[in-house]
Short mmCIF file of C-alpha atoms in Angstrom, two decimals:
data_model
loop_
_atom_site.label_atom_id
_atom_site.label_comp_id
_atom_site.label_asym_id
_atom_site.label_seq_id
_atom_site.Cartn_x
_atom_site.Cartn_y
_atom_site.Cartn_z
CA MET G 1 0.00 0.00 0.00
CA ILE G 2 1.30 3.43 -0.93
CA LYS G 3 0.70 5.86 1.91
CA THR G 4 -0.46 9.21 0.49
CA VAL G 5 -1.52 12.64 1.69
CA ILE G 6 -3.52 15.04 -0.48
CA ILE G 7 -3.15 18.77 0.06
CA GLY G 8 -6.08 20.86 -1.19
CA SER G 9 -9.87 20.78 -1.16
CA GLY G 10 -10.88 21.89 -4.69
CA ASN G 11 -12.16 20.03 -7.68
CA VAL G 12 -8.99 18.07 -8.54
CA ALA G 13 -8.34 17.29 -4.86
CA GLN G 14 -11.87 15.89 -4.49
CA HIS G 15 -11.53 13.66 -7.54
CA LEU G 16 -8.10 12.40 -6.42
CA ILE G 17 -9.49 11.65 -2.95
CA THR G 18 -12.21 9.52 -4.55
CA ALA G 19 -9.79 7.82 -6.96
CA PHE G 20 -7.22 7.06 -4.21
CA ARG G 21 -9.86 5.68 -1.84
CA GLU G 22 -11.23 3.40 -4.56
CA SER G 23 -7.79 1.94 -5.30
CA GLY G 24 -6.82 -1.22 -3.47
CA ASN G 25 -3.14 -0.22 -3.60
CA ILE G 26 -3.33 3.25 -2.04
CA HIS G 27 -3.82 4.23 1.57
CA LEU G 28 -4.95 7.87 1.79
CA VAL G 29 -3.79 8.58 5.33
CA GLN G 30 -4.64 12.28 5.57
CA VAL G 31 -5.85 15.38 3.75
CA LEU G 32 -4.62 18.89 4.48
CA ALA G 33 -7.24 21.55 3.77
CA ARG G 34 -7.31 25.05 5.19
CA GLN G 35 -11.08 25.16 4.62
CA PRO G 36 -12.14 21.60 5.45
CA GLU G 37 -15.97 22.10 5.49
CA THR G 38 -16.72 20.87 1.95
CA LEU G 39 -14.54 17.81 2.35
CA GLU G 40 -15.96 16.99 5.79
CA LYS G 41 -19.45 16.90 4.29
CA GLN G 42 -18.43 14.88 1.26
CA PHE G 43 -16.06 12.46 3.03
CA PRO G 44 -17.19 12.26 6.69
CA ASP G 45 -14.71 9.51 7.62
CA LEU G 46 -11.65 11.29 6.19
CA ASP G 47 -8.74 12.35 8.44
CA ILE G 48 -8.55 16.06 7.62
CA CYS G 49 -6.05 18.45 9.17
CA THR G 50 -5.84 22.20 8.63
CA GLN G 51 -2.15 22.92 9.39
CA ALA G 52 1.00 21.64 7.70
CA ALA G 53 2.50 21.04 11.16
CA GLN G 54 -0.15 18.35 11.79
CA LEU G 55 0.87 16.24 8.79
CA VAL G 56 1.60 12.57 9.41
CA ASP G 57 4.11 10.32 7.70
CA ALA G 58 3.42 9.20 4.10
CA ASP G 59 5.23 8.04 0.96
CA VAL G 60 3.86 10.75 -1.35
CA TYR G 61 2.34 14.18 -0.68
CA VAL G 62 0.14 15.37 -3.54
CA ILE G 63 -0.41 19.13 -3.81
CA ALA G 64 -3.70 19.81 -5.61
CA VAL G 65 -4.14 23.57 -5.23
CA SER G 66 -4.35 26.44 -7.74
CA ASP G 67 -1.17 26.97 -9.78
CA ASN G 68 -0.13 30.22 -8.11
CA ALA G 69 -0.34 28.68 -4.61
CA ILE G 70 1.89 25.67 -5.32
CA GLY G 71 5.16 27.43 -4.39
CA THR G 72 3.92 28.74 -1.03
CA VAL G 73 2.21 25.49 -0.09
CA SER G 74 5.34 23.47 -0.91
CA GLU G 75 7.45 25.77 1.29
CA SER G 76 5.14 25.17 4.24
CA LEU G 77 5.78 21.41 4.09
CA GLN G 78 8.55 20.60 6.60
CA LEU G 79 8.69 16.91 5.78
CA ASN G 80 12.29 15.76 6.09
CA ASN G 81 12.93 15.22 2.37
CA LYS G 82 9.71 13.42 1.51
CA LEU G 83 8.38 13.10 -2.08
CA VAL G 84 6.09 16.05 -2.84
CA VAL G 85 4.33 16.34 -6.20
CA HIS G 86 2.02 18.88 -7.78
CA THR G 87 -0.84 18.17 -10.21
CA SER G 88 -0.52 21.16 -12.55
CA GLY G 89 -0.14 20.96 -16.32
CA THR G 90 1.52 24.31 -16.62
CA THR G 91 3.74 24.71 -13.53
CA SER G 92 7.41 23.84 -13.47
CA LEU G 93 8.60 21.27 -10.93
CA SER G 94 11.20 23.81 -9.80
CA VAL G 95 8.48 26.13 -8.51
CA MET G 96 8.27 23.82 -5.51
CA ALA G 97 10.63 24.28 -2.56
CA ALA G 98 13.78 22.18 -2.80
CA GLN G 99 13.58 21.14 0.87
CA ASN G 100 11.71 18.00 -0.29
CA ARG G 101 12.09 15.57 -3.19
CA ARG G 102 9.93 16.85 -6.06
CA GLY G 103 7.76 15.42 -8.78
CA VAL G 104 4.77 16.05 -11.05
CA PHE G 105 1.58 14.01 -11.03
CA TYR G 106 -0.60 15.64 -13.70
CA PRO G 107 -3.96 14.05 -14.54
CA LEU G 108 -4.87 15.22 -18.07
CA GLN G 109 -8.63 15.52 -17.82
CA THR G 110 -11.40 18.09 -17.29
CA PHE G 111 -12.87 17.61 -13.83
CA THR G 112 -16.45 18.60 -13.05
CA LYS G 113 -17.63 18.85 -9.45
CA GLY G 114 -19.79 15.86 -8.61
CA LYS G 115 -19.55 14.22 -12.06
CA ARG G 116 -18.13 10.71 -11.81
CA LEU G 117 -15.22 9.81 -14.07
CA ALA G 118 -13.73 6.49 -15.13
CA TYR G 119 -10.44 7.14 -13.35
CA GLN G 120 -8.76 4.13 -14.97
CA HIS G 121 -8.88 5.96 -18.34
CA ILE G 122 -7.36 9.24 -17.15
CA PRO G 123 -3.84 9.75 -18.51
CA PHE G 124 -1.35 10.59 -15.75
CA CYS G 125 1.73 12.56 -16.84
CA LEU G 126 4.65 11.95 -14.50
CA GLU G 127 7.92 13.69 -13.81
CA ALA G 128 10.47 13.11 -11.03
CA GLU G 129 14.02 14.12 -10.13
CA ASN G 130 15.32 10.55 -9.88
CA GLU G 131 14.42 7.03 -10.99
CA THR G 132 13.38 5.77 -7.54
CA ASP G 133 10.84 8.55 -7.20
CA TYR G 134 9.72 8.05 -10.77
CA ALA G 135 9.09 4.35 -10.04
CA LEU G 136 7.08 5.26 -6.93
CA LEU G 137 4.96 7.77 -8.88
CA THR G 138 4.43 5.19 -11.62
CA ASP G 139 3.21 2.71 -9.02
CA LEU G 140 0.89 5.36 -7.55
CA ALA G 141 -0.53 6.37 -10.96
CA GLN G 142 -0.96 2.75 -12.09
CA SER G 143 -2.91 2.10 -8.90
CA VAL G 144 -5.55 4.46 -10.33
CA SER G 145 -5.18 4.38 -14.10
CA ASP G 146 -4.21 2.17 -17.05
CA SER G 147 -2.79 5.19 -18.83
CA VAL G 148 0.52 6.41 -17.37
CA TYR G 149 3.15 8.42 -19.24
CA ARG G 150 6.63 9.77 -18.54
CA ILE G 151 6.38 13.35 -19.77
CA SER G 152 9.07 16.04 -19.68
CA GLU G 153 8.31 19.57 -18.53
CA ASP G 154 8.29 20.89 -22.10
CA GLN G 155 6.03 18.09 -23.27
CA ARG G 156 3.66 18.64 -20.36
CA LYS G 157 3.41 22.35 -21.11
CA ALA G 158 2.72 21.58 -24.78
CA LEU G 159 0.03 19.09 -23.72
CA HIS G 160 -1.52 21.79 -21.56
CA VAL G 161 -1.80 24.11 -24.58
CA ALA G 162 -3.18 21.22 -26.66
CA ALA G 163 -5.72 20.56 -23.89
CA VAL G 164 -6.87 24.19 -24.11
CA PHE G 165 -7.52 23.69 -27.84
CA VAL G 166 -9.35 20.34 -27.59
CA CYS G 167 -11.25 21.12 -24.37
CA ASN G 168 -11.67 24.83 -23.51
CA PHE G 169 -11.80 26.09 -27.10
CA THR G 170 -13.92 23.15 -28.24
CA ASN G 171 -16.41 23.90 -25.48
CA HIS G 172 -16.50 27.49 -26.66
CA LEU G 173 -17.45 26.26 -30.14
CA TYR G 174 -20.30 24.36 -28.44
CA GLN G 175 -21.19 27.71 -26.85
CA ILE G 176 -21.38 29.36 -30.28
CA GLY G 177 -23.55 26.47 -31.51
CA ASN G 178 -25.77 27.07 -28.50
CA ASP G 179 -25.94 30.83 -29.21
CA LEU G 180 -26.87 30.26 -32.87
CA CYS G 181 -29.63 27.88 -31.75
CA GLU G 182 -30.99 30.46 -29.29
CA GLU G 183 -30.83 33.20 -31.91
CA HIS G 184 -32.91 31.07 -34.30
CA GLN G 185 -35.17 29.51 -31.67
CA VAL G 186 -34.22 25.90 -32.09
CA PRO G 187 -33.32 23.69 -29.11
CA PHE G 188 -29.57 23.19 -28.54
CA ALA G 189 -30.40 19.51 -27.89
CA ILE G 190 -30.64 19.06 -31.66
CA LEU G 191 -26.82 19.50 -31.88
CA LYS G 192 -25.94 17.08 -29.07
CA PRO G 193 -25.85 13.84 -31.11
CA LEU G 194 -23.55 15.59 -33.61
CA ILE G 195 -21.24 16.76 -30.80
CA ALA G 196 -21.13 13.23 -29.37
CA GLU G 197 -20.42 11.62 -32.75
CA THR G 198 -17.72 14.19 -33.66
CA ALA G 199 -15.84 13.28 -30.48
CA ASP G 200 -16.54 9.57 -30.92
CA LYS G 201 -15.07 9.51 -34.44
CA ILE G 202 -11.71 10.73 -33.11
CA GLN G 203 -11.39 7.66 -30.89
CA THR G 204 -10.82 5.55 -34.02
CA LEU G 205 -10.04 7.96 -36.87
CA SER G 206 -7.23 10.51 -37.08
CA PRO G 207 -8.40 14.16 -37.12
CA MET G 208 -7.39 14.29 -40.77
CA GLN G 209 -9.52 11.25 -41.67
CA ALA G 210 -12.40 12.66 -39.65
CA GLN G 211 -12.37 16.16 -41.17
CA THR G 212 -15.44 17.06 -43.26
CA GLY G 213 -17.29 20.21 -44.23
CA PRO G 214 -17.33 23.09 -46.71
CA ALA G 215 -13.83 24.39 -45.85
CA LEU G 216 -12.24 21.01 -46.59
CA ARG G 217 -14.28 20.63 -49.79
CA GLY G 218 -13.35 24.16 -50.90
CA ASP G 219 -17.08 24.85 -51.22
CA THR G 220 -16.83 28.65 -51.42
CA GLU G 221 -20.53 29.06 -52.20
CA THR G 222 -21.53 27.54 -48.86
CA LEU G 223 -18.69 29.32 -47.03
CA ASN G 224 -19.84 32.71 -48.34
CA ARG G 225 -23.47 31.99 -47.54
CA HIS G 226 -22.53 30.95 -44.00
CA LEU G 227 -20.43 34.06 -43.48
CA ALA G 228 -23.19 36.32 -44.78
CA SER G 229 -25.66 34.71 -42.38
CA LEU G 230 -23.59 35.36 -39.24
CA THR G 231 -24.59 38.58 -37.46
CA ASP G 232 -21.97 38.52 -34.67
CA THR G 233 -18.57 40.03 -35.57
CA THR G 234 -16.53 37.62 -33.44
CA GLN G 235 -18.41 34.61 -34.83
CA LYS G 236 -17.63 35.89 -38.34
CA GLU G 237 -13.93 36.31 -37.51
CA LEU G 238 -13.77 32.83 -35.98
CA TYR G 239 -15.55 31.34 -38.99
CA GLN G 240 -13.05 32.98 -41.34
CA LEU G 241 -9.94 32.09 -39.36
CA LEU G 242 -10.95 28.47 -38.70
CA THR G 243 -11.89 28.04 -42.36
CA LYS G 244 -8.55 29.49 -43.45
CA SER G 245 -6.74 27.22 -41.01
CA ILE G 246 -8.51 24.11 -42.38
CA ILE G 247 -7.71 25.13 -45.99
CA ASP G 248 -4.05 25.93 -45.19
CA HIS G 249 -3.67 22.67 -43.26
CA GLY G 250 -4.91 20.78 -46.32
CA LYS G 251 -2.33 22.52 -48.50
CA LYS G 252 0.56 21.50 -46.24
CA LEU G 253 -0.02 17.81 -46.96
CA MET H 1 -45.40 0.52 -44.52
CA ILE H 2 -44.13 3.69 -46.16
CA LYS H 3 -42.86 2.93 -49.66
CA THR H 4 -39.63 4.85 -50.29
CA VAL H 5 -37.04 5.31 -53.01
CA ILE H 6 -33.55 6.67 -52.32
CA ILE H 7 -31.69 8.54 -55.04
CA GLY H 8 -27.92 8.65 -54.63
CA SER H 9 -25.08 6.30 -53.71
CA GLY H 10 -22.82 8.38 -51.45
CA ASN H 11 -22.26 8.41 -47.74
CA VAL H 12 -25.65 9.79 -46.66
CA ALA H 13 -27.49 7.57 -49.16
CA GLN H 14 -25.71 4.48 -47.79
CA HIS H 15 -26.61 5.33 -44.20
CA LEU H 16 -30.24 6.05 -45.11
CA ILE H 17 -30.45 2.74 -47.00
CA THR H 18 -29.28 0.93 -43.86
CA ALA H 19 -31.58 2.92 -41.57
CA PHE H 20 -34.64 2.44 -43.82
CA ARG H 21 -34.02 -1.30 -44.21
CA GLU H 22 -33.71 -1.71 -40.43
CA SER H 23 -37.03 0.04 -39.78
CA GLY H 24 -40.11 -2.15 -39.53
CA ASN H 25 -42.30 0.66 -40.90
CA ILE H 26 -40.41 1.46 -44.12
CA HIS H 27 -40.31 -0.48 -47.36
CA LEU H 28 -37.32 0.65 -49.44
CA VAL H 29 -38.59 -0.39 -52.86
CA GLN H 30 -35.76 0.92 -55.04
CA VAL H 31 -32.54 2.92 -55.20
CA LEU H 32 -31.55 5.10 -58.16
CA ALA H 33 -27.77 5.36 -58.59
CA ARG H 34 -25.94 6.32 -61.73
CA GLN H 35 -22.86 4.46 -60.49
CA PRO H 36 -24.39 1.43 -58.75
CA GLU H 37 -21.18 -0.62 -58.21
CA THR H 38 -20.52 0.37 -54.57
CA LEU H 39 -24.12 -0.17 -53.56
CA GLU H 40 -24.32 -3.50 -55.37
CA LYS H 41 -21.36 -4.77 -53.36
CA GLN H 42 -22.63 -3.44 -50.06
CA PHE H 43 -26.32 -4.34 -50.52
CA PRO H 44 -26.43 -7.30 -52.96
CA ASP H 45 -30.20 -7.82 -52.61
CA LEU H 46 -31.15 -4.20 -53.30
CA ASP H 47 -33.27 -3.22 -56.34
CA ILE H 48 -30.97 -0.65 -57.96
CA CYS H 49 -31.83 1.20 -61.18
CA THR H 50 -29.61 3.64 -63.04
CA GLN H 51 -32.16 5.81 -64.91
CA ALA H 52 -34.93 8.03 -63.58
CA ALA H 53 -37.23 6.56 -66.23
CA GLN H 54 -36.99 3.17 -64.48
CA LEU H 55 -38.35 4.44 -61.16
CA VAL H 56 -41.26 2.54 -59.64
CA ASP H 57 -44.13 3.89 -57.55
CA ALA H 58 -43.44 5.02 -53.96
CA ASP H 59 -44.78 7.37 -51.29
CA VAL H 60 -41.56 9.36 -50.82
CA TYR H 61 -38.49 9.86 -53.02
CA VAL H 62 -35.40 10.87 -51.01
CA ILE H 63 -32.67 12.70 -52.93
CA ALA H 64 -29.32 12.14 -51.17
CA VAL H 65 -26.81 13.66 -53.61
CA SER H 66 -24.35 16.54 -53.34
CA ASP H 67 -25.96 19.96 -52.84
CA ASN H 68 -25.21 21.31 -56.30
CA ALA H 69 -26.79 18.28 -58.02
CA ILE H 70 -30.13 18.45 -56.19
CA GLY H 71 -31.78 20.79 -58.73
CA THR H 72 -30.84 18.75 -61.81
CA VAL H 73 -31.70 15.42 -60.19
CA SER H 74 -35.10 16.73 -59.08
CA GLU H 75 -35.85 17.92 -62.63
CA SER H 76 -35.14 14.45 -64.00
CA LEU H 77 -37.86 12.92 -61.79
CA GLN H 78 -41.06 12.68 -63.89
CA LEU H 79 -43.21 11.27 -61.10
CA ASN H 80 -46.72 12.66 -61.50
CA ASN H 81 -46.67 14.99 -58.48
CA LYS H 82 -45.09 12.62 -55.98
CA LEU H 83 -43.42 13.78 -52.73
CA VAL H 84 -39.72 14.39 -53.37
CA VAL H 85 -37.41 15.50 -50.53
CA HIS H 86 -33.75 16.40 -50.30
CA THR H 87 -31.43 15.76 -47.35
CA SER H 88 -29.31 18.91 -47.41
CA GLY H 89 -28.82 21.30 -44.50
CA THR H 90 -28.00 24.25 -46.65
CA THR H 91 -30.18 23.95 -49.78
CA SER H 92 -33.54 25.66 -50.16
CA LEU H 93 -36.58 23.51 -50.85
CA SER H 94 -37.31 25.76 -53.84
CA VAL H 95 -34.12 24.57 -55.59
CA MET H 96 -36.06 21.42 -56.46
CA ALA H 97 -38.26 21.32 -59.54
CA ALA H 98 -41.89 22.28 -58.84
CA GLN H 99 -43.23 19.43 -60.98
CA ASN H 100 -43.42 17.31 -57.81
CA ARG H 101 -44.49 17.98 -54.21
CA ARG H 102 -41.41 19.06 -52.30
CA GLY H 103 -39.97 18.62 -48.82
CA VAL H 104 -36.78 18.51 -46.77
CA PHE H 105 -35.58 15.48 -44.79
CA TYR H 106 -32.30 16.63 -43.21
CA PRO H 107 -30.50 14.27 -40.84
CA LEU H 108 -28.26 16.44 -38.62
CA GLN H 109 -25.28 14.17 -38.12
CA THR H 110 -21.76 13.56 -39.41
CA PHE H 111 -21.72 10.34 -41.42
CA THR H 112 -18.59 8.24 -41.76
CA LYS H 113 -18.38 5.53 -44.39
CA GLY H 114 -18.75 2.14 -42.75
CA LYS H 115 -19.09 3.46 -39.18
CA ARG H 116 -22.34 2.31 -37.61
CA LEU H 117 -24.58 4.93 -36.01
CA ALA H 118 -27.46 4.72 -33.57
CA TYR H 119 -30.01 5.99 -36.09
CA GLN H 120 -32.72 6.38 -33.46
CA HIS H 121 -30.73 9.28 -31.93
CA ILE H 122 -30.20 11.23 -35.16
CA PRO H 123 -32.26 14.44 -35.26
CA PHE H 124 -34.30 14.72 -38.47
CA CYS H 125 -35.20 18.27 -39.52
CA LEU H 126 -38.35 18.31 -41.63
CA GLU H 127 -39.96 20.81 -43.96
CA ALA H 128 -42.91 20.37 -46.36
CA GLU H 129 -45.21 22.51 -48.46
CA ASN H 130 -48.42 21.26 -46.83
CA GLU H 131 -49.58 19.51 -43.66
CA THR H 132 -50.38 16.18 -45.32
CA ASP H 133 -46.83 15.90 -46.65
CA TYR H 134 -45.44 17.08 -43.34
CA ALA H 135 -47.36 14.31 -41.55
CA LEU H 136 -46.02 11.72 -44.01
CA LEU H 137 -42.42 12.94 -43.51
CA THR H 138 -42.92 12.88 -39.75
CA ASP H 139 -44.11 9.29 -39.98
CA LEU H 140 -41.08 8.42 -42.14
CA ALA H 141 -38.59 10.13 -39.79
CA GLN H 142 -40.17 8.62 -36.67
CA SER H 143 -39.82 5.20 -38.26
CA VAL H 144 -36.06 5.72 -37.97
CA SER H 145 -35.49 8.15 -35.10
CA ASP H 146 -36.88 9.33 -31.75
CA SER H 147 -35.73 12.84 -32.53
CA VAL H 148 -37.86 14.61 -35.16
CA TYR H 149 -38.21 18.38 -35.54
CA ARG H 150 -40.22 20.76 -37.71
CA ILE H 151 -37.57 23.25 -38.83
CA SER H 152 -38.03 26.25 -41.13
CA GLU H 153 -35.58 26.96 -43.95
CA ASP H 154 -33.94 29.80 -41.99
CA GLN H 155 -33.63 27.63 -38.90
CA ARG H 156 -32.17 24.77 -40.91
CA LYS H 157 -29.56 27.02 -42.50
CA ALA H 158 -28.63 28.38 -39.05
CA LEU H 159 -28.34 24.81 -37.76
CA HIS H 160 -26.03 24.01 -40.65
CA VAL H 161 -23.72 26.88 -39.66
CA ALA H 162 -23.91 25.77 -36.02
CA ALA H 163 -23.03 22.23 -37.16
CA VAL H 164 -19.91 23.58 -38.88
CA PHE H 165 -18.84 25.14 -35.56
CA VAL H 166 -19.51 22.12 -33.32
CA CYS H 167 -18.36 19.46 -35.81
CA ASN H 168 -16.01 20.66 -38.59
CA PHE H 169 -14.31 23.39 -36.56
CA THR H 170 -14.20 21.24 -33.44
CA ASN H 171 -12.50 18.47 -35.41
CA HIS H 172 -9.98 21.03 -36.63
CA LEU H 173 -9.18 21.89 -32.99
CA TYR H 174 -8.56 18.15 -32.49
CA GLN H 175 -6.22 18.43 -35.51
CA ILE H 176 -4.28 21.24 -33.82
CA GLY H 177 -4.09 19.13 -30.64
CA ASN H 178 -2.74 16.31 -32.79
CA ASP H 179 -0.18 18.62 -34.44
CA LEU H 180 1.05 19.93 -31.07
CA CYS H 181 1.45 16.34 -29.86
CA GLU H 182 3.46 15.43 -32.95
CA GLU H 183 5.62 18.54 -32.61
CA HIS H 184 6.48 17.59 -29.01
CA GLN H 185 6.63 13.83 -29.57
CA VAL H 186 3.83 12.74 -27.32
CA PRO H 187 1.12 10.33 -28.51
CA PHE H 188 -2.18 11.98 -29.54
CA ALA H 189 -3.92 9.15 -27.64
CA ILE H 190 -3.13 11.03 -24.43
CA LEU H 191 -5.73 13.69 -25.42
CA LYS H 192 -8.51 11.26 -26.33
CA PRO H 193 -10.06 10.82 -22.87
CA LEU H 194 -10.16 14.63 -22.52
CA ILE H 195 -11.88 14.96 -25.92
CA ALA H 196 -14.43 12.31 -24.94
CA GLU H 197 -15.15 13.90 -21.55
CA THR H 198 -15.44 17.43 -23.02
CA ALA H 199 -18.17 16.20 -25.36
CA ASP H 200 -19.78 14.07 -22.65
CA LYS H 201 -20.10 17.03 -20.25
CA ILE H 202 -22.23 18.90 -22.79
CA GLN H 203 -24.86 16.16 -22.74
CA THR H 204 -25.84 17.25 -19.21
CA LEU H 205 -24.29 20.70 -18.65
CA SER H 206 -24.84 23.87 -20.68
CA PRO H 207 -21.74 25.11 -22.55
CA MET H 208 -21.59 27.97 -20.06
CA GLN H 209 -21.57 25.62 -17.06
CA ALA H 210 -18.99 23.41 -18.78
CA GLN H 211 -16.54 26.19 -19.71
CA THR H 212 -13.20 26.07 -17.91
CA GLY H 213 -9.63 27.20 -18.62
CA PRO H 214 -7.28 30.18 -18.42
CA ALA H 215 -9.38 32.46 -20.69
CA LEU H 216 -12.46 32.08 -18.48
CA ARG H 217 -10.37 32.57 -15.31
CA GLY H 218 -8.69 35.65 -16.79
CA ASP H 219 -5.36 33.94 -16.07
CA THR H 220 -3.21 36.22 -18.24
CA GLU H 221 0.04 34.68 -17.02
CA THR H 222 -0.91 31.26 -18.44
CA LEU H 223 -2.41 32.82 -21.58
CA ASN H 224 0.80 34.72 -22.31
CA ARG H 225 2.95 31.66 -21.64
CA HIS H 226 0.79 29.57 -23.96
CA LEU H 227 0.93 32.17 -26.71
CA ALA H 228 4.70 32.46 -26.40
CA SER H 229 5.07 28.69 -26.71
CA LEU H 230 3.13 28.42 -30.00
CA THR H 231 5.40 28.45 -33.04
CA ASP H 232 2.73 28.35 -35.77
CA THR H 233 1.25 31.72 -36.78
CA THR H 234 -2.25 30.41 -37.46
CA GLN H 235 -2.29 28.52 -34.16
CA LYS H 236 -1.30 31.76 -32.40
CA GLU H 237 -4.06 33.72 -34.17
CA LEU H 238 -6.63 31.06 -33.30
CA TYR H 239 -5.48 30.99 -29.68
CA GLN H 240 -5.84 34.77 -29.45
CA LEU H 241 -9.21 35.01 -31.18
CA LEU H 242 -10.78 32.08 -29.29
CA THR H 243 -9.46 33.48 -26.00
CA LYS H 244 -10.88 36.92 -26.82
CA SER H 245 -14.20 35.34 -27.77
CA ILE H 246 -14.41 33.45 -24.44
CA ILE H 247 -13.56 36.61 -22.48
CA ASP H 248 -16.04 38.78 -24.43
CA HIS H 249 -18.74 36.15 -24.05
CA GLY H 250 -18.23 36.21 -20.29
CA LYS H 251 -18.62 39.99 -20.24
CA LYS H 252 -21.98 39.87 -22.07
CA LEU H 253 -23.59 38.00 -19.15
#
């Protein structure tokens, strides 16, 4: 059993608490949360402390707090050279205080409060300062997930940008679909099967094989009609730029 | 049983052939295809003709050809005022010859050759010139799907633009994710669970509830770091414009 402590009480912390407790190979011995109320309600039998000085012994301490708090939190951990990892896609390992051994334990997924996830499918991106720690983190991640990767800092940061494109920006395109539906008084539900199938295709086809539509076909008649129909300036700009990007991408091949 | 004929041999025609043949309420009496080879292989027991003059009697004739061929194909149908419908999201009903009764039978989905779909979830957008024909089209669509909508021409064209945003443009964002992975030598597979979950969230949350990321948080430090890390000009422009669009959208509320 890998003895772990989670530090934090937010969305990622809550999902990791659930995932760790469901694993037969992890013993979550304690959680450190300055505001423990939410966690106390959600996990009544959890050992929650509110001060770093109260922390007990563990093999790995997982910091799951907002990016800009990672440095300060790591400094507060007087742990006699224990392994401390953060869960951020965009923060360097070196942001953490060097008084402990350091690593990265980044789950590449979008976490929604209260929405269950199949933790075994979440990719964990790992980084450590030495092979022993890397092996321990691998063991920890494999206790939760089938999908574990050794990822360098540069690769992790690139993945974080890629995640913004395929998650945050994609959701904003759903938002625009929603806004167009509202503008024309049709239910957004009518687009949901298309959204589901578009994502489903990419599980088996490459994005290039899956690409369809007027931009790819060079169907300028439809493109112009679409552009003329859009009343919102930003929607028009996005339509133009995304169309151009699809056409240019086709030319590169 | 509704007697139907399908005209066309492409992707949409193939899926409609399958869907119609699986329905207990539809009798697909004939298919008209100028190049019947593909269909003959795929559906050996189908009655396929190659000339409009060979068409037999049916209740509905479904034109599933490319948008710019709909007018010509409809003119070739000498059918004694039968109900003829097209399946296009972006073509006006009035493009079809007025020698027959006219309607629209638009399945709002992305069709992949050979990939099975749950036809009962595909939204069908219907239009007709009178209530009797509308009732017949409703009966036909409900024989395939649980999701049938009366949609005006303007609404349908708006839905087609919305579909470009949530399907074609979304897939292009997957492409950019793929390209960033290749550039930094990480497998694209690492993004697939995130893509699946992003689409899955939208089945139960509104796009506004589902939105996350540095643009929404106003996290300019991360935004600037991301922008600086992108080497491709178009990717940079897309990152900036999509970020601006998310921020502006937040301000409108």
